[in-house]
mmCIF file of C-alpha atoms in Angstrom:
data_model
loop_
_atom_site.group_PDB
_atom_site.id
_atom_site.type_symbol
_atom_site.label_atom_id
_atom_site.label_comp_id
_atom_site.label_asym_id
_atom_site.label_seq_id
_atom_site.Cartn_x
_atom_site.Cartn_y
_atom_site.Cartn_z
ATOM 1 C CA MET A 72 -11.613 12.678 27.769
ATOM 2 C CA ALA A 73 -9.445 12.130 24.458
ATOM 3 C CA ILE A 74 -10.929 10.262 21.365
ATOM 4 C CA LEU A 75 -8.986 8.341 19.308
ATOM 5 C CA SER A 76 -10.959 6.941 15.875
ATOM 6 C CA SER A 77 -9.077 4.617 13.417
ATOM 7 C CA SER A 78 -9.785 3.298 10.091
ATOM 8 C CA PHE A 79 -8.928 0.533 8.408
ATOM 9 C CA LEU A 80 -8.245 -1.262 5.069
ATOM 10 C CA SER A 81 -8.086 -5.227 4.032
ATOM 11 C CA ASN A 82 -5.080 -5.453 0.870
ATOM 12 C CA ASN A 83 -2.635 -7.781 -0.934
ATOM 13 C CA ILE A 84 0.952 -6.649 -0.250
ATOM 14 C CA MET A 85 3.972 -9.276 0.343
ATOM 15 C CA SER A 86 6.360 -8.961 3.108
ATOM 16 C CA SER A 87 9.793 -8.506 3.247
ATOM 17 C CA LEU A 88 11.605 -10.060 5.965
ATOM 18 C CA LEU A 89 13.980 -8.350 7.787
ATOM 19 C CA GLY A 90 16.991 -10.192 9.966
ATOM 20 C CA SER A 91 19.526 -8.923 12.909
ATOM 21 C CA SER A 92 23.222 -9.099 12.577
ATOM 22 C CA SER A 93 25.124 -11.517 13.838
ATOM 23 C CA LEU A 94 28.725 -9.643 15.348
ATOM 24 C CA VAL A 95 31.959 -11.021 16.974
ATOM 25 C CA SER A 96 33.356 -13.890 19.232
ATOM 26 C CA THR A 97 32.219 -13.414 22.983
ATOM 27 C CA HIS A 98 33.646 -13.837 25.754
ATOM 28 C CA THR A 99 30.281 -13.942 28.335
ATOM 29 C CA LEU A 100 30.250 -14.404 31.904
ATOM 30 C CA ILE A 101 27.102 -14.371 32.299
ATOM 31 C CA ARG A 102 24.693 -15.623 29.732
ATOM 32 C CA ARG A 103 20.580 -16.363 29.786
ATOM 33 C CA ASN A 104 20.404 -17.382 26.428
ATOM 34 C CA SER A 105 23.432 -19.263 25.115
ATOM 35 C CA HIS A 106 21.814 -20.583 22.216
ATOM 36 C CA LEU A 107 21.677 -16.967 20.446
ATOM 37 C CA LEU A 108 25.511 -16.723 20.330
ATOM 38 C CA LYS A 109 25.313 -19.619 17.298
ATOM 39 C CA HIS A 110 27.614 -17.600 14.986
ATOM 40 C CA ALA A 111 30.033 -15.814 17.790
ATOM 41 C CA ASN A 112 33.305 -17.729 16.354
ATOM 42 C CA THR A 113 33.002 -16.033 13.137
ATOM 43 C CA PRO A 114 35.474 -13.513 12.833
ATOM 44 C CA PRO A 115 34.270 -9.754 12.454
ATOM 45 C CA LYS A 116 36.690 -9.229 9.064
ATOM 46 C CA ARG A 117 34.338 -12.189 7.564
ATOM 47 C CA ARG A 118 31.604 -11.318 8.320
ATOM 48 C CA SER A 119 29.474 -9.776 5.278
ATOM 49 C CA PHE A 120 26.553 -7.246 6.461
ATOM 50 C CA CYS A 121 23.373 -6.201 4.015
ATOM 51 C CA SER A 122 22.166 -2.764 4.683
ATOM 52 C CA GLN A 123 18.074 -2.463 3.635
ATOM 53 C CA SER A 124 18.914 1.160 2.294
ATOM 54 C CA SER A 125 22.441 0.762 1.406
ATOM 55 C CA ALA A 126 25.359 -0.901 2.816
ATOM 56 C CA VAL A 127 27.380 0.859 4.688
ATOM 57 C CA THR A 128 30.627 0.837 7.175
ATOM 58 C CA VAL A 129 30.740 1.345 10.531
ATOM 59 C CA HIS A 130 32.173 4.596 11.230
ATOM 60 C CA ASN A 131 30.035 5.980 8.370
ATOM 61 C CA THR A 132 28.689 9.983 9.366
ATOM 62 C CA THR A 133 26.717 10.416 6.100
ATOM 63 C CA ILE A 134 23.081 12.450 6.509
ATOM 64 C CA SER A 135 20.082 11.677 5.086
ATOM 65 C CA SER A 136 17.632 13.695 3.537
ATOM 66 C CA ASN A 137 16.023 14.623 7.204
ATOM 67 C CA GLY A 138 19.056 16.270 8.131
ATOM 68 C CA THR A 139 19.981 13.087 10.693
ATOM 69 C CA PRO A 140 22.540 10.613 10.463
ATOM 70 C CA LYS A 141 21.852 7.771 8.160
ATOM 71 C CA TYR A 142 20.218 4.296 8.765
ATOM 72 C CA GLY A 143 23.373 2.700 8.713
ATOM 73 C CA ARG A 144 25.405 4.383 11.546
ATOM 74 C CA LEU A 145 24.730 0.993 13.399
ATOM 75 C CA LEU A 146 25.547 -2.596 11.407
ATOM 76 C CA PRO A 147 22.693 -2.746 8.989
ATOM 77 C CA CYS A 148 20.666 -5.547 8.878
ATOM 78 C CA PRO A 149 21.027 -8.801 6.800
ATOM 79 C CA SER A 150 19.140 -10.556 4.310
ATOM 80 C CA HIS A 151 18.218 -13.509 6.655
ATOM 81 C CA HIS A 152 16.686 -13.852 9.953
ATOM 82 C CA GLY A 153 18.727 -14.236 13.069
ATOM 83 C CA PRO A 154 17.801 -14.206 16.517
ATOM 84 C CA PRO A 155 18.221 -10.949 18.281
ATOM 85 C CA ARG A 156 22.047 -11.661 20.603
ATOM 86 C CA VAL A 157 22.325 -10.222 23.973
ATOM 87 C CA GLU A 158 25.205 -9.992 25.991
ATOM 88 C CA HIS A 159 24.952 -10.488 30.236
ATOM 89 C CA LEU A 160 28.117 -9.590 31.720
ATOM 90 C CA VAL A 161 29.436 -9.010 35.166
ATOM 91 C CA VAL A 162 32.655 -6.455 35.641
ATOM 92 C CA LYS A 163 35.748 -7.810 36.549
ATOM 93 C CA ASP A 164 37.594 -4.598 36.544
ATOM 94 C CA GLY A 165 36.323 -1.081 36.862
ATOM 95 C CA GLY A 166 36.399 1.388 33.973
ATOM 96 C CA THR A 167 34.634 3.388 31.868
ATOM 97 C CA VAL A 168 31.276 1.000 30.107
ATOM 98 C CA LEU A 169 32.683 1.610 26.110
ATOM 99 C CA GLU A 170 36.085 0.310 26.718
ATOM 100 C CA TYR A 171 34.888 -2.497 29.091
ATOM 101 C CA ILE A 172 32.234 -3.990 26.665
ATOM 102 C CA CYS A 173 35.313 -3.756 23.864
ATOM 103 C CA LYS A 174 37.580 -5.559 25.818
ATOM 104 C CA VAL A 175 35.531 -7.987 27.348
ATOM 105 C CA LEU A 176 33.697 -8.509 24.016
ATOM 106 C CA ASP A 177 36.997 -8.722 21.947
ATOM 107 C CA LEU A 178 36.198 -6.090 19.862
ATOM 108 C CA PRO A 179 38.557 -4.279 17.159
ATOM 109 C CA PRO A 180 39.028 -0.661 17.577
ATOM 110 C CA LEU A 181 36.809 0.142 14.702
ATOM 111 C CA PHE A 182 33.548 -1.277 16.840
ATOM 112 C CA LYS A 183 34.048 1.281 18.848
ATOM 113 C CA ARG A 184 31.460 3.734 17.368
ATOM 114 C CA PHE A 185 29.433 0.741 17.242
ATOM 115 C CA VAL A 186 29.080 0.209 20.544
ATOM 116 C CA ALA A 187 29.050 4.018 21.399
ATOM 117 C CA ASP A 188 25.714 4.085 19.240
ATOM 118 C CA LEU A 189 24.534 0.835 21.115
ATOM 119 C CA ILE A 190 24.574 3.321 24.096
ATOM 120 C CA HIS A 191 23.347 6.076 22.530
ATOM 121 C CA PHE A 192 20.404 3.967 21.262
ATOM 122 C CA GLY A 193 20.229 2.958 24.881
ATOM 123 C CA ALA A 194 21.084 -0.429 24.287
ATOM 124 C CA VAL A 195 22.972 -0.913 27.122
ATOM 125 C CA HIS A 196 21.687 -1.349 30.716
ATOM 126 C CA TYR A 197 23.430 -1.526 33.869
ATOM 127 C CA ALA A 198 22.603 -3.158 37.323
ATOM 128 C CA LEU A 199 24.719 -2.500 40.585
ATOM 129 C CA VAL A 200 24.143 -6.049 41.510
ATOM 130 C CA CYS A 201 24.097 -9.313 39.243
ATOM 131 C CA PRO A 202 20.425 -10.690 38.803
ATOM 132 C CA LYS A 203 20.170 -14.360 40.017
ATOM 133 C CA PRO A 204 20.892 -16.730 36.814
ATOM 134 C CA PRO A 205 18.772 -18.283 34.820
ATOM 135 C CA PRO A 206 17.504 -22.328 35.487
ATOM 136 C CA THR A 207 19.962 -22.790 32.471
ATOM 137 C CA ALA A 208 22.556 -21.043 33.539
ATOM 138 C CA THR A 209 25.875 -23.123 33.454
ATOM 139 C CA PRO A 210 27.803 -24.049 36.776
ATOM 140 C CA LYS A 211 30.553 -21.785 36.192
ATOM 141 C CA GLU A 212 28.199 -18.766 35.712
ATOM 142 C CA ILE A 213 25.995 -19.627 38.871
ATOM 143 C CA GLU A 214 29.473 -19.670 40.735
ATOM 144 C CA LEU A 215 30.772 -16.485 39.259
ATOM 145 C CA TYR A 216 27.296 -14.803 40.529
ATOM 146 C CA LYS A 217 27.879 -16.346 43.928
ATOM 147 C CA GLN A 218 31.602 -14.547 43.535
ATOM 148 C CA TYR A 219 30.445 -11.048 43.194
ATOM 149 C CA THR A 220 27.091 -11.493 44.732
ATOM 150 C CA ASP A 221 28.544 -12.632 48.442
ATOM 151 C CA PRO A 222 27.160 -10.646 51.690
ATOM 152 C CA ALA A 223 31.057 -9.870 52.346
ATOM 153 C CA VAL A 224 31.803 -8.358 49.152
ATOM 154 C CA LEU A 225 28.548 -6.523 49.003
ATOM 155 C CA SER A 226 29.410 -5.306 52.303
ATOM 156 C CA LYS A 227 32.742 -3.598 51.073
ATOM 157 C CA ARG A 228 31.041 -1.571 48.151
ATOM 158 C CA VAL A 229 30.108 1.859 48.947
ATOM 159 C CA SER A 230 27.678 2.561 45.922
ATOM 160 C CA ILE A 231 24.980 -0.006 47.760
ATOM 161 C CA LYS A 232 25.244 1.240 51.270
ATOM 162 C CA GLY A 233 21.807 1.713 52.299
ATOM 163 C CA LYS A 234 19.849 -0.289 49.436
ATOM 164 C CA THR A 235 19.024 -3.919 49.896
ATOM 165 C CA VAL A 236 20.571 -6.672 47.368
ATOM 166 C CA ARG A 237 16.664 -6.609 45.502
ATOM 167 C CA GLU A 238 17.263 -3.180 45.146
ATOM 168 C CA ALA A 239 20.635 -3.048 44.204
ATOM 169 C CA GLN A 240 19.818 -5.422 41.322
ATOM 170 C CA LYS A 241 17.455 -3.115 39.470
ATOM 171 C CA THR A 242 18.159 -2.180 36.008
ATOM 172 C CA PHE A 243 19.010 1.635 34.300
ATOM 173 C CA ARG A 244 20.318 2.411 31.346
ATOM 174 C CA ILE A 245 23.534 3.751 30.627
ATOM 175 C CA THR A 246 23.531 7.144 29.004
ATOM 176 C CA SER A 247 27.036 8.060 28.984
ATOM 177 C CA SER A 248 30.178 5.915 26.979
ATOM 178 C CA ASP A 249 31.937 7.351 29.728
ATOM 179 C CA GLU A 250 30.347 6.449 32.495
ATOM 180 C CA PHE A 251 31.908 4.277 34.931
ATOM 181 C CA VAL A 252 31.105 0.947 35.939
ATOM 182 C CA GLU A 253 32.695 -0.362 38.976
ATOM 183 C CA THR A 254 33.675 -3.906 39.886
ATOM 184 C CA GLY A 255 30.860 -6.481 40.356
ATOM 185 C CA THR A 256 28.197 -4.247 38.324
ATOM 186 C CA TYR A 257 26.154 -6.332 35.827
ATOM 187 C CA LEU A 258 25.764 -5.116 32.212
ATOM 188 C CA ARG A 259 23.154 -6.234 29.470
ATOM 189 C CA VAL A 260 24.415 -5.411 26.088
ATOM 190 C CA TYR A 261 21.591 -5.506 22.892
ATOM 191 C CA LEU A 262 23.950 -5.965 20.320
ATOM 192 C CA HIS A 263 21.173 -6.563 17.541
ATOM 193 C CA PRO A 264 18.303 -3.309 18.648
ATOM 194 C CA LYS A 265 15.336 -3.154 17.373
ATOM 195 C CA ARG A 266 15.536 -1.199 14.337
ATOM 196 C CA PHE A 267 13.061 1.832 12.569
ATOM 197 C CA PRO A 268 14.658 2.613 9.297
ATOM 198 C CA ARG A 269 11.840 4.683 8.447
ATOM 199 C CA CYS A 270 12.584 6.963 10.654
ATOM 200 C CA TYR A 271 15.175 8.195 7.831
ATOM 201 C CA GLU A 272 12.786 8.642 5.025
ATOM 202 C CA ILE A 273 10.236 10.716 6.443
ATOM 203 C CA ASP A 274 9.822 14.664 6.247
ATOM 204 C CA TRP A 275 9.423 15.125 9.511
ATOM 205 C CA ARG A 276 8.139 18.909 9.562
ATOM 206 C CA SER A 277 5.482 17.879 6.808
ATOM 207 C CA ARG A 278 3.992 15.357 9.371
ATOM 208 C CA ILE A 279 3.240 17.908 12.146
ATOM 209 C CA ILE A 280 -0.275 18.525 12.363
ATOM 210 C CA SER A 281 -0.356 21.312 15.651
ATOM 211 C CA VAL A 282 1.982 23.046 17.370
ATOM 212 C CA THR A 283 0.775 24.461 20.868
ATOM 213 C CA GLU A 284 2.643 25.528 24.202
ATOM 214 C CA SER A 285 1.446 22.478 25.904
ATOM 215 C CA TYR A 286 1.497 19.515 22.918
ATOM 216 C CA VAL A 287 2.332 18.875 19.289
ATOM 217 C CA VAL A 288 0.111 16.674 17.325
ATOM 218 C CA LEU A 289 2.240 14.248 14.800
ATOM 219 C CA ASP A 290 0.805 12.395 12.097
ATOM 220 C CA LYS A 291 2.469 9.507 12.957
ATOM 221 C CA PRO A 292 4.040 7.225 10.190
ATOM 222 C CA ALA A 293 3.435 3.275 9.966
ATOM 223 C CA GLY A 294 6.668 1.440 10.256
ATOM 224 C CA THR A 295 8.016 3.847 13.398
ATOM 225 C CA SER A 296 7.745 3.768 17.284
ATOM 226 C CA VAL A 297 6.183 6.620 19.211
ATOM 227 C CA GLY A 298 8.307 6.490 22.512
ATOM 228 C CA GLY A 299 10.788 3.357 22.120
ATOM 229 C CA THR A 300 11.712 0.212 22.866
ATOM 230 C CA THR A 301 13.644 -1.309 25.465
ATOM 231 C CA ASN A 302 16.833 -1.624 23.470
ATOM 232 C CA ASN A 303 16.149 1.924 21.247
ATOM 233 C CA ILE A 304 15.337 5.297 22.376
ATOM 234 C CA GLU A 305 16.771 6.754 19.472
ATOM 235 C CA GLU A 306 14.891 5.929 16.483
ATOM 236 C CA THR A 307 11.573 7.583 17.693
ATOM 237 C CA CYS A 308 9.104 9.909 16.683
ATOM 238 C CA ALA A 309 9.199 11.598 19.774
ATOM 239 C CA THR A 310 12.878 12.401 18.579
ATOM 240 C CA PHE A 311 12.704 13.208 15.128
ATOM 241 C CA ALA A 312 9.369 15.121 15.889
ATOM 242 C CA THR A 313 12.316 17.117 18.266
ATOM 243 C CA ARG A 314 14.796 17.520 16.212
ATOM 244 C CA ALA A 315 12.419 18.692 13.092
ATOM 245 C CA LEU A 316 10.522 21.627 15.262
ATOM 246 C CA GLY A 317 14.607 22.256 16.690
ATOM 247 C CA LEU A 318 13.390 22.357 19.917
ATOM 248 C CA VAL A 319 16.059 21.993 23.028
ATOM 249 C CA ASP A 320 13.402 20.227 25.315
ATOM 250 C CA PRO A 321 12.969 17.177 24.368
ATOM 251 C CA LEU A 322 9.040 16.422 23.601
ATOM 252 C CA MET A 323 7.186 13.648 25.819
ATOM 253 C CA THR A 324 4.929 10.708 24.949
ATOM 254 C CA THR A 325 1.368 10.918 26.416
ATOM 255 C CA HIS A 326 -0.314 7.860 24.696
ATOM 256 C CA GLN A 327 0.875 5.274 22.308
ATOM 257 C CA ILE A 328 -0.514 3.746 18.984
ATOM 258 C CA ASP A 329 0.944 0.629 17.242
ATOM 259 C CA ASN A 330 3.970 0.678 15.538
ATOM 260 C CA CYS A 331 2.413 -0.717 11.788
ATOM 261 C CA THR A 332 0.033 1.943 12.228
ATOM 262 C CA GLU A 333 0.197 5.531 11.452
ATOM 263 C CA GLY A 334 -2.261 8.933 12.561
ATOM 264 C CA CYS A 335 -2.490 10.988 15.445
ATOM 265 C CA VAL A 336 -0.743 10.870 18.476
ATOM 266 C CA VAL A 337 -0.219 13.833 20.844
ATOM 267 C CA LEU A 338 3.254 14.653 22.242
ATOM 268 C CA ALA A 339 3.849 16.702 25.370
ATOM 269 C CA ARG A 340 6.190 20.014 25.484
ATOM 270 C CA THR A 341 6.145 19.174 29.736
ATOM 271 C CA LYS A 342 5.788 16.933 31.963
ATOM 272 C CA GLU A 343 2.978 18.565 33.648
ATOM 273 C CA TYR A 344 1.033 18.193 30.467
ATOM 274 C CA CYS A 345 1.653 14.466 30.316
ATOM 275 C CA SER A 346 -0.028 14.653 33.309
ATOM 276 C CA VAL A 347 -2.814 16.162 32.069
ATOM 277 C CA PHE A 348 -3.237 14.487 29.249
ATOM 278 C CA HIS A 349 -3.056 10.854 30.867
ATOM 279 C CA GLY A 350 -6.485 12.356 32.805
ATOM 280 C CA LYS A 351 -7.900 12.905 29.408
ATOM 281 C CA ILE A 352 -7.975 9.791 27.660
ATOM 282 C CA ARG A 353 -10.954 7.732 27.711
ATOM 283 C CA ILE A 354 -10.391 5.239 24.999
ATOM 284 C CA ARG A 355 -8.177 3.894 22.758
ATOM 285 C CA ALA A 356 -9.240 2.381 19.570
ATOM 286 C CA GLN A 357 -8.190 -0.887 19.189
ATOM 287 C CA LEU A 358 -8.864 -3.705 16.333
ATOM 288 C CA ALA A 359 -9.121 -7.764 17.018
ATOM 289 C CA ALA A 360 -6.952 -9.677 14.816
ATOM 290 C CA CYS A 361 -8.021 -11.765 12.140
ATOM 291 C CA GLY A 362 -5.449 -13.924 10.692
ATOM 292 C CA ALA A 363 -4.097 -11.710 8.695
ATOM 293 C CA PRO A 364 -0.274 -9.738 9.171
ATOM 294 C CA ILE A 365 -0.611 -5.866 9.825
ATOM 295 C CA VAL A 366 0.651 -3.980 7.277
ATOM 296 C CA GLY A 367 3.046 -0.713 7.975
ATOM 297 C CA ASP A 368 5.860 -1.940 9.839
ATOM 298 C CA ALA A 369 8.941 -1.341 8.747
ATOM 299 C CA MET A 370 8.678 -5.525 7.971
ATOM 300 C CA TYR A 371 6.338 -4.530 5.007
ATOM 301 C CA MET A 372 6.828 -1.509 3.428
ATOM 302 C CA PRO A 373 9.407 -2.212 1.169
ATOM 303 C CA ALA A 374 7.438 -4.362 -0.940
ATOM 304 C CA ALA A 375 3.956 -2.354 -0.301
ATOM 305 C CA LYS A 376 6.595 0.768 -1.567
ATOM 306 C CA ALA A 377 8.008 -1.218 -4.710
ATOM 307 C CA GLU A 378 4.360 -2.362 -6.080
ATOM 308 C CA ILE A 379 3.267 1.261 -5.583
ATOM 309 C CA SER A 380 6.366 2.967 -7.131
ATOM 310 C CA GLN A 381 6.322 0.689 -9.918
ATOM 311 C CA PRO A 382 2.772 -0.435 -10.654
ATOM 312 C CA GLY A 383 2.846 -4.252 -12.514
ATOM 313 C CA LEU A 384 6.572 -5.076 -11.025
ATOM 314 C CA ASN A 385 4.799 -7.774 -8.447
ATOM 315 C CA PRO A 386 3.969 -11.003 -10.895
ATOM 316 C CA LEU A 387 1.563 -11.916 -7.789
ATOM 317 C CA GLY A 388 -0.094 -8.104 -7.206
ATOM 318 C CA LYS A 389 -3.559 -6.966 -8.722
ATOM 319 C CA HIS A 390 -1.694 -5.100 -12.256
ATOM 320 C CA LYS A 391 0.078 -7.887 -13.032
ATOM 321 C CA LYS A 392 1.982 -7.619 -16.453
ATOM 322 C CA GLN A 393 2.109 -9.901 -19.776
ATOM 323 C CA TYR A 394 4.813 -12.502 -19.666
ATOM 324 C CA ALA A 395 5.896 -13.720 -22.775
ATOM 325 C CA SER A 396 6.294 -17.449 -21.244
ATOM 326 C CA GLU A 397 5.693 -19.054 -18.391
ATOM 327 C CA ASN A 398 9.128 -19.758 -17.580
ATOM 328 C CA ASP A 399 9.276 -15.621 -17.399
ATOM 329 C CA LYS A 400 6.681 -15.853 -15.198
ATOM 330 C CA GLU A 401 8.271 -18.353 -12.416
ATOM 331 C CA VAL A 402 11.707 -16.377 -12.578
ATOM 332 C CA ALA A 403 9.754 -13.311 -11.888
ATOM 333 C CA ILE A 404 7.781 -15.110 -8.859
ATOM 334 C CA LYS A 405 11.418 -16.077 -7.541
ATOM 335 C CA ASP A 406 12.766 -12.988 -7.481
ATOM 336 C CA TRP A 407 10.025 -11.405 -6.625
ATOM 337 C CA ILE A 408 9.929 -13.681 -3.396
ATOM 338 C CA THR A 409 13.792 -13.756 -2.706
ATOM 339 C CA CYS A 410 13.534 -9.922 -2.040
ATOM 340 C CA HIS A 411 10.067 -9.766 -0.274
ATOM 341 C CA GLY A 412 9.336 -13.240 0.676
ATOM 342 C CA LYS A 413 5.748 -15.169 0.229
ATOM 343 C CA GLU A 414 2.399 -13.135 -0.055
ATOM 344 C CA PRO A 415 0.153 -13.146 2.585
ATOM 345 C CA ARG A 416 -3.592 -13.679 1.770
ATOM 346 C CA ILE A 417 -5.286 -10.630 3.358
ATOM 347 C CA ALA A 418 -3.632 -7.345 4.819
ATOM 348 C CA ILE A 419 -4.384 -4.794 7.191
ATOM 349 C CA CYS A 420 -3.924 -1.311 7.575
ATOM 350 C CA LEU A 421 -4.324 0.866 10.443
ATOM 351 C CA GLN A 422 -4.990 4.423 10.781
ATOM 352 C CA ALA A 423 -6.198 6.664 13.894
ATOM 353 C CA CYS A 424 -7.385 9.269 11.647
ATOM 354 C CA GLN A 425 -9.274 11.644 14.188
ATOM 355 C CA ILE A 426 -8.200 12.510 17.697
ATOM 356 C CA SER A 427 -10.171 14.895 20.336
ATOM 357 C CA TRP A 428 -10.440 15.952 24.206
ATOM 358 C CA ASP A 429 -12.442 18.447 25.985
ATOM 359 C CA ASP A 430 -16.074 17.254 24.539
ATOM 360 C CA GLY A 431 -14.420 18.344 20.907
ATOM 361 C CA GLU A 432 -12.696 21.508 21.599
ATOM 362 C CA HIS A 433 -9.222 20.090 21.039
ATOM 363 C CA PHE A 434 -10.000 18.053 17.818
ATOM 364 C CA TYR A 435 -7.610 16.748 14.797
ATOM 365 C CA GLU A 436 -7.648 14.930 11.942
ATOM 366 C CA ALA A 437 -4.574 13.021 10.385
ATOM 367 C CA ARG A 438 -4.015 13.733 6.198
ATOM 368 C CA SER A 439 -5.173 10.806 4.031
ATOM 369 C CA PRO A 440 -3.096 7.347 4.655
ATOM 370 C CA TRP A 441 -0.197 6.109 2.441
ATOM 371 C CA TRP A 442 -2.126 2.850 1.178
ATOM 372 C CA ARG A 443 -4.565 5.689 -0.705
#
């Protein structure tokens, strides 16, 4: 049986609000969230983007300190909140998925790299047959759905022969920019995948606790995802740990801890050990919410790191510096809130400090957490 132990700390830390970038004009054919397109008519050349780490162009291929492409390889995040944008498309003319998305969304050549990265991140999904539109769909969208799901049309498609319509509507990830999508194929494109910029700041080799023939034990950093999200399977602990160790076969997740939590995580080196470890898990430690934000994900890390690196910088923090006047203090508070948002009353830090299984035969401890 595997046992995962946790520790936590309550502290006052400011929040930094991260948003999602809007993109360009679109010719959406099937749209489940039409209200998300409020910026759809703004030409890309008039758009300004603000990166969390640094402003970079889409085609930037510079390398970060840990040997991986920098966070700016995709469009960087702006400094304001915005709803995530998802495009739902039905392919009218077959072709390669990269060329089709660029064409139907009317993207300039510069953005081909952006779409290619979306595909690499796992942010583009497809189904052989378009799913049924939601109640909010327009008459034109409903008519389009009926056109491409008409039994007479479906009967001519060799790709769905032997499948029920429901089976053909099951979605899968697009894995290659050169993948061919035939007429009638449904595409779901996440233009704002959930990002984990901390991946590019971590010395991943130093976070490895143990390496065996069957598994790797990682001291997961806060603000990262163990195995990824629906639209981002690139910026994950499994991916970056694999690269840090120089492994040919990718590491696989055996269990999860929250993005905001750091500590011990077991990654399997084989599918067989995935099954073995699943059978050993007995307890997954969880802490109930107490009305406070969780510190550790990308939302809070910039403010916390700024305060740790420069004590007294936070005019609302523990180590407040003395100001010449109340006006100077008000200006400092306003500037801090502009950069990091308003300060929550309390915050919680979580750590999976230990993990063990087989009655303690395998026992591992995480290093001291970042807040200590």
